[in-house]
Every structure is written in C-alpha cells, then in structure tokens.
Coordinates of C-alpha atoms in Angstrom, one line a residue:
M1 CA 173.7 296.5 80.7
N2 CA 173.2 295.6 84.4
A3 CA 175.5 296.7 87.2
K4 CA 177.3 293.3 87.1
Y5 CA 178.7 292.4 83.8
I6 CA 179.0 288.9 82.3
L7 CA 181.1 290.7 79.6
D8 CA 184.4 292.2 80.5
N9 CA 184.3 295.8 79.3
E10 CA 188.0 296.4 79.7
F11 CA 188.6 295.8 76.0
T12 CA 186.0 295.8 73.4
S13 CA 186.5 296.7 69.7
I14 CA 188.7 297.9 66.9
N15 CA 185.7 299.9 65.5
K16 CA 181.9 299.8 65.6
D17 CA 181.8 296.9 63.2
F18 CA 183.8 294.4 65.4
C19 CA 183.5 294.0 69.2
L20 CA 185.1 291.2 71.2
Y21 CA 184.4 290.5 74.9
P22 CA 185.9 287.8 77.1
L23 CA 183.3 286.1 79.4
V24 CA 183.8 286.7 83.1
K25 CA 184.4 283.6 85.2
T26 CA 181.9 284.2 88.0
V27 CA 178.6 286.1 87.4
S28 CA 175.3 285.3 89.0
T29 CA 173.2 288.2 87.5
K30 CA 171.7 288.3 84.1
T31 CA 173.1 290.6 81.4
I32 CA 171.0 291.8 78.5
H33 CA 172.7 292.4 75.2
K34 CA 170.7 293.9 72.3
P35 CA 172.7 293.8 69.1
L36 CA 170.0 295.5 67.1
D37 CA 171.9 295.4 63.8
M38 CA 174.7 293.0 64.8
F39 CA 175.5 289.3 64.4
G40 CA 176.4 287.7 67.7
L41 CA 178.7 284.7 68.3
V42 CA 179.1 283.2 71.8
F43 CA 181.8 280.7 72.4
V44 CA 182.2 278.7 75.7
S45 CA 185.5 276.9 76.0
E46 CA 185.1 276.0 79.7
G47 CA 182.2 275.9 82.2
L48 CA 178.5 276.6 81.6
L49 CA 176.5 279.5 80.3
T50 CA 172.8 280.0 79.9
I51 CA 171.4 282.0 77.0
E52 CA 167.8 283.2 76.6
S53 CA 166.9 284.5 73.2
N54 CA 163.4 285.2 71.7
G55 CA 161.7 283.0 74.2
Y56 CA 164.1 280.0 74.0
T57 CA 166.7 278.9 76.5
N58 CA 170.0 277.2 75.6
E59 CA 172.6 275.8 77.9
L60 CA 176.1 276.2 76.5
K61 CA 178.7 273.9 78.0
K62 CA 182.4 273.4 77.2
G63 CA 183.0 273.3 73.4
T64 CA 179.7 275.0 72.5
M65 CA 179.1 277.9 70.2
Y66 CA 175.9 280.0 69.7
Y67 CA 175.1 282.2 66.8
S68 CA 172.4 285.0 66.7
T69 CA 171.2 287.1 63.9
P70 CA 170.5 290.9 64.0
G71 CA 167.6 291.9 66.2
S72 CA 168.0 289.1 68.7
E73 CA 167.9 290.0 72.4
L74 CA 170.3 287.9 74.3
R75 CA 170.1 287.3 78.1
L76 CA 173.3 285.8 79.3
S77 CA 173.7 284.3 82.8
S78 CA 176.1 282.0 84.7
S79 CA 177.1 281.2 88.2
N80 CA 179.8 278.8 87.2
N81 CA 183.2 279.7 88.5
T82 CA 185.0 277.9 85.7
L83 CA 183.4 279.8 82.9
E84 CA 185.7 280.8 80.0
G85 CA 184.9 282.0 76.5
Y86 CA 184.1 285.0 74.3
F87 CA 181.3 287.0 72.9
L88 CA 181.9 288.3 69.4
S89 CA 179.7 291.0 67.8
L90 CA 179.9 291.7 64.1
S91 CA 178.1 294.3 62.0
P92 CA 176.5 293.4 58.6
I93 CA 179.3 295.5 57.0
F94 CA 182.0 293.4 58.6
I95 CA 180.1 290.2 57.5
E96 CA 180.0 291.5 53.9
S97 CA 183.8 292.2 54.1
L98 CA 184.4 288.5 54.5
Q99 CA 183.1 287.9 51.0
Q100 CA 186.5 289.0 49.5
Y101 CA 187.9 285.9 51.1
G102 CA 185.2 283.7 49.5
I103 CA 183.0 283.5 52.6
N104 CA 179.4 284.4 53.0
A105 CA 179.4 284.3 56.8
D106 CA 175.7 285.3 57.0
K107 CA 174.8 281.9 55.4
E108 CA 177.8 279.8 56.4
L109 CA 177.7 280.5 60.1
Y110 CA 173.9 280.0 60.2
Q111 CA 173.6 276.6 58.6
G112 CA 170.0 276.0 59.9
C113 CA 170.9 276.0 63.6
E114 CA 171.9 278.5 66.2
K115 CA 173.9 276.1 68.4
Y116 CA 177.0 274.1 67.6
D117 CA 178.6 271.4 69.7
L118 CA 182.3 271.2 68.8
N119 CA 184.6 268.3 69.2
N120 CA 187.6 268.6 71.5
D121 CA 190.1 269.3 68.8
L122 CA 187.9 272.1 67.2
N123 CA 187.2 273.6 70.6
L124 CA 191.0 274.0 71.2
R125 CA 191.5 275.4 67.7
I126 CA 188.7 278.0 68.1
K127 CA 189.9 278.9 71.6
H128 CA 193.3 279.6 70.2
L129 CA 191.8 281.8 67.4
F130 CA 189.9 283.9 69.9
T131 CA 193.1 284.2 72.1
I132 CA 195.0 285.6 69.0
M133 CA 192.0 287.9 68.3
Q134 CA 192.2 289.2 71.8
D135 CA 195.9 289.9 71.6
E136 CA 195.4 291.7 68.2
V137 CA 192.7 293.9 69.6
M138 CA 194.7 294.8 72.7
N139 CA 198.2 295.1 71.4
N140 CA 198.4 295.5 67.6
K141 CA 198.2 299.1 66.5
G142 CA 199.8 298.5 63.1
L143 CA 198.5 299.4 59.7
F144 CA 197.2 295.9 58.9
R145 CA 195.4 295.3 62.3
K146 CA 191.9 295.2 60.7
E147 CA 193.0 292.9 57.9
I148 CA 194.6 290.5 60.4
I149 CA 191.5 290.4 62.5
T150 CA 189.3 289.9 59.4
N151 CA 191.4 286.9 58.4
L152 CA 191.1 285.4 61.9
V153 CA 187.3 285.7 61.7
S154 CA 187.4 284.2 58.2
A155 CA 189.4 281.2 59.6
L156 CA 186.7 280.9 62.4
C157 CA 183.9 280.7 59.8
L158 CA 185.8 278.1 57.7
Y159 CA 186.3 275.9 60.8
I160 CA 182.6 276.1 61.7
M161 CA 181.5 275.5 58.1
S162 CA 183.9 272.5 57.7
E163 CA 182.7 270.9 61.0
Y164 CA 179.0 271.4 60.1
L165 CA 179.4 269.9 56.6
E166 CA 181.4 266.9 57.8
S167 CA 179.0 266.1 60.7
N168 CA 175.9 266.6 58.5
N169 CA 177.3 264.5 55.6
S170 CA 178.1 261.7 58.1
A171 CA 174.6 261.8 59.6
L172 CA 173.0 261.6 56.2
K173 CA 175.2 258.7 55.1
S174 CA 174.6 256.7 58.3
D175 CA 170.9 257.2 58.4
S176 CA 170.5 256.7 54.6
I177 CA 168.3 259.8 54.3
H178 CA 166.8 260.4 50.9
V179 CA 164.4 263.0 49.6
S180 CA 161.0 261.4 50.3
A181 CA 157.3 262.3 50.4
R182 CA 157.7 263.1 54.1
V183 CA 160.7 265.4 53.5
K184 CA 158.7 267.3 50.8
N185 CA 155.7 267.5 53.0
L186 CA 157.9 269.0 55.8
S187 CA 159.3 271.5 53.4
N188 CA 155.9 272.6 52.2
N189 CA 154.6 272.9 55.8
F190 CA 157.7 275.0 56.7
V191 CA 156.9 277.5 53.9
K192 CA 153.3 277.7 55.0
L193 CA 154.3 278.4 58.6
V194 CA 156.8 281.1 57.5
K195 CA 154.1 282.8 55.5
Q196 CA 151.9 282.7 58.6
Y197 CA 154.4 283.7 61.3
S198 CA 157.4 285.4 59.7
S199 CA 156.2 288.9 60.7
E200 CA 156.6 287.7 64.3
Y201 CA 159.2 284.9 64.3
R202 CA 162.3 284.9 62.2
Q203 CA 164.3 282.2 64.0
V204 CA 164.7 278.8 62.3
S205 CA 164.4 277.0 65.7
F206 CA 160.8 278.3 66.1
Y207 CA 159.7 276.6 62.9
A208 CA 161.7 273.4 63.8
D209 CA 159.8 273.3 67.1
K210 CA 156.5 273.8 65.3
L211 CA 157.3 270.8 63.0
C212 CA 158.7 268.7 65.9
I213 CA 162.0 268.2 64.2
S214 CA 165.6 269.4 64.8
P215 CA 166.9 272.5 63.1
K216 CA 169.4 270.4 61.3
Y217 CA 166.8 268.1 59.8
L218 CA 164.7 271.1 58.8
Y219 CA 167.7 272.5 57.1
F220 CA 168.3 269.3 55.1
S221 CA 164.6 268.9 54.2
V222 CA 164.1 272.5 52.9
K223 CA 167.5 272.7 51.2
S224 CA 167.2 269.3 49.5
T225 CA 163.7 270.0 48.1
T226 CA 163.8 273.8 47.3
G227 CA 167.5 274.5 46.8
I228 CA 167.7 277.3 49.4
T229 CA 168.0 277.3 53.2
P230 CA 165.3 277.9 55.8
N231 CA 166.9 281.2 56.7
E232 CA 166.8 282.3 53.1
W233 CA 163.1 281.4 52.8
I234 CA 162.4 283.4 55.9
N235 CA 164.3 286.4 54.5
R236 CA 162.6 286.1 51.1
I237 CA 159.1 286.0 52.6
V238 CA 159.8 288.9 55.0
I239 CA 161.1 291.0 52.1
H240 CA 158.1 290.0 49.9
N241 CA 155.7 291.2 52.6
A242 CA 157.8 294.4 53.1
K243 CA 157.7 295.2 49.4
K244 CA 153.9 294.8 49.3
L245 CA 153.5 297.1 52.3
L246 CA 155.9 299.7 50.8
Q247 CA 154.0 299.7 47.5
K248 CA 151.0 301.3 49.3
S249 CA 151.4 305.0 49.3
D250 CA 149.7 305.5 52.6
N251 CA 152.2 303.3 54.5
T252 CA 155.2 305.0 56.0
I253 CA 158.5 303.2 56.4
K254 CA 158.0 303.5 60.2
E255 CA 154.6 301.9 60.0
V256 CA 155.9 299.0 57.8
S257 CA 158.8 298.3 60.1
Y258 CA 156.5 298.0 63.1
T259 CA 153.9 296.0 61.1
L260 CA 156.7 293.5 60.5
N261 CA 157.8 293.6 64.1
F262 CA 161.2 295.0 63.6
S263 CA 162.6 296.6 66.7
N264 CA 163.0 300.0 65.0
P265 CA 162.9 301.6 61.5
S266 CA 166.7 301.9 61.4
F267 CA 167.2 298.2 61.8
F268 CA 164.4 297.5 59.3
G269 CA 166.1 299.8 56.8
K270 CA 169.5 298.1 57.2
Y271 CA 167.9 294.6 56.9
F272 CA 166.0 295.6 53.8
K273 CA 169.0 297.3 52.1
R274 CA 171.2 294.3 52.8
L275 CA 168.8 291.9 51.1
V276 CA 167.4 294.1 48.3
G277 CA 170.3 296.4 47.6
V278 CA 168.4 299.7 48.1
S279 CA 166.9 301.4 51.1
P280 CA 163.1 301.1 51.8
A281 CA 162.8 304.9 51.0
D282 CA 164.6 304.5 47.6
Y283 CA 162.5 301.4 46.8
Q284 CA 159.3 303.3 47.6
R285 CA 160.3 306.3 45.6
K286 CA 161.1 304.1 42.6
I287 CA 157.8 302.3 42.8
F288 CA 155.8 305.6 43.0
F289 CA 157.9 307.1 40.1
I290 CA 157.0 304.1 37.9
D291 CA 153.4 304.3 38.9
N292 CA 153.3 308.0 38.0
Q293 CA 154.9 307.4 34.6
I294 CA 152.3 304.7 33.8
Q295 CA 149.5 307.0 34.9
E296 CA 150.8 309.8 32.7
K297 CA 150.9 307.5 29.7
I298 CA 147.3 306.4 30.3
E299 CA 146.2 310.0 30.6
L300 CA 148.0 311.0 27.4
R301 CA 146.1 308.3 25.5

C-alpha cells in the first residue's frame, strides 16, 4: 500500500481468512488493494468514496456497499472528511464456512451486481453489525471468537440477500416484466460474449455494459431463461476453457493460468479447485492416466 492509508492498519484480522479495516475519515491519496484470492466488501455509512476496479469507476455514497470477487484490483480514494465505513476481506475458505449456516455467500452476495444502494434502515443495521465485528476483533479473545464473527458475517449476507430479493421482486412486479423474445435474445448474446471475452473479463458489469443494460436486468434475463446466474455462466465457461487447455499434455499449469489471464498460477489453482473440487495438477494427472489406460487397451488388441 501507499504511504498514506485509506485503511486503518491498527487492527486487521482474526486470521488470514478474515480481515476487517475501518475506513479513515480524511485521505486524499489513492490506496491499492490486491486481494488476489480474497472476496472484498466495502461499506460506506457516511461520506463519499471512489473505487476503481478493472477499468470501472464507482462512487460510493452514504448507505452504499460494493462487492468484489477474487482477483480484482481495487483503487480506493477519498478526500471527504466525513467518510466512515469498513473494508471486509474474506477468503474462499471463510466463504465456504458460511454454508453450514445455509448461506452460499459467493452467490448470495453477488446477485448480478457489484454495487448495492441500501435504504436508511438497512444502512443503520449493517453499520451496527460492523461495529460489533470491530469490537469482537479487538476485544474478544475467547474460545468462540471465530464462531461469533462467522455468525455476524452470516447475518450481513442475509440482510443483503433479503434487500436484493425484495427490491428485485418489487421492480419485476411494477414493470410487469415477463420472459420475452428480447429477454431470450439478451441471454443468448450474453453467453456469446462470455465465450468471446471470458479469458479477459470476468466481471458481470462488463457484459451488462456491452449489452447496454443494467447488471440487475442482465441477472434477471439470464437467470429466468437459463436457470443459472451470469456469474455462474462466466465461471462455467472459464472452467470449460481451462479443462480444454489442461487436457493438452504440452500445456503447463503456469501457461494455462496466464493464457486465461489469471494474476498468478496460485490464484488460478485455488479458483479451479473451488469450482471443480480438485486442483489443476490433480485434474491433469487424472486425464493423462485415463488416456494412458485407453492407449494400453488399444495396443493390447
């Protein structure tokens, strides 16, 4: 990070899987945060914050939350002397731990958009949750510290999911949106774009911009016609391409990770294992073992 921090480093984490930083009130210089294999959640309860990520700029005002997936480079800047909020960084392992509470945060936080505008009541509730998290990180040294914090993050996910579903359902009812030829066409065009650009762009907002629609409408169009979300489509196509590359014996894992524009082989490995269940190396070994068995059977005949 730069010499001046937008993130207060006085307290950070309970372990490498959970890091919480309060936002400093007055910062004029940019700070770069590269959560290579971490999910990021920025919450602004007061003031104004600018976030640059993957070529896009977002202004976060009071009651706004921003979510980033692993591999995103975040540039945070603010000169607003009333800025208050938090930056939460979670590992895929921590995200997976939430499933025991019935929450798949990877999907439920990322409901087709990176930015959420919260109503005043929800803003206060989430601010209160983060305040309790901060107190737990700083003061609670007890046996159940991690479990308490995990439950607080679970509550945060449920608040966001509830708000998203309520606002989305209201929008659909008021606009009387139905699955139409246009919606199906948008969905088909989205899949074509993902096949074309997924090795370079894995943000839903990129494809929404390409199609000249909002991320929320893209989410509805794709989910209603295919049954899965835009983010799941992107992951599926990236993994499909990764498997095809790994099946070629002359491709190393390092070469595959850079071909698909991952920041480094380690992040690619964690991404692949999270979605496939095995590491790229194990997948490649299994493929070559099966090929060798088939070849041996052919030769025996």
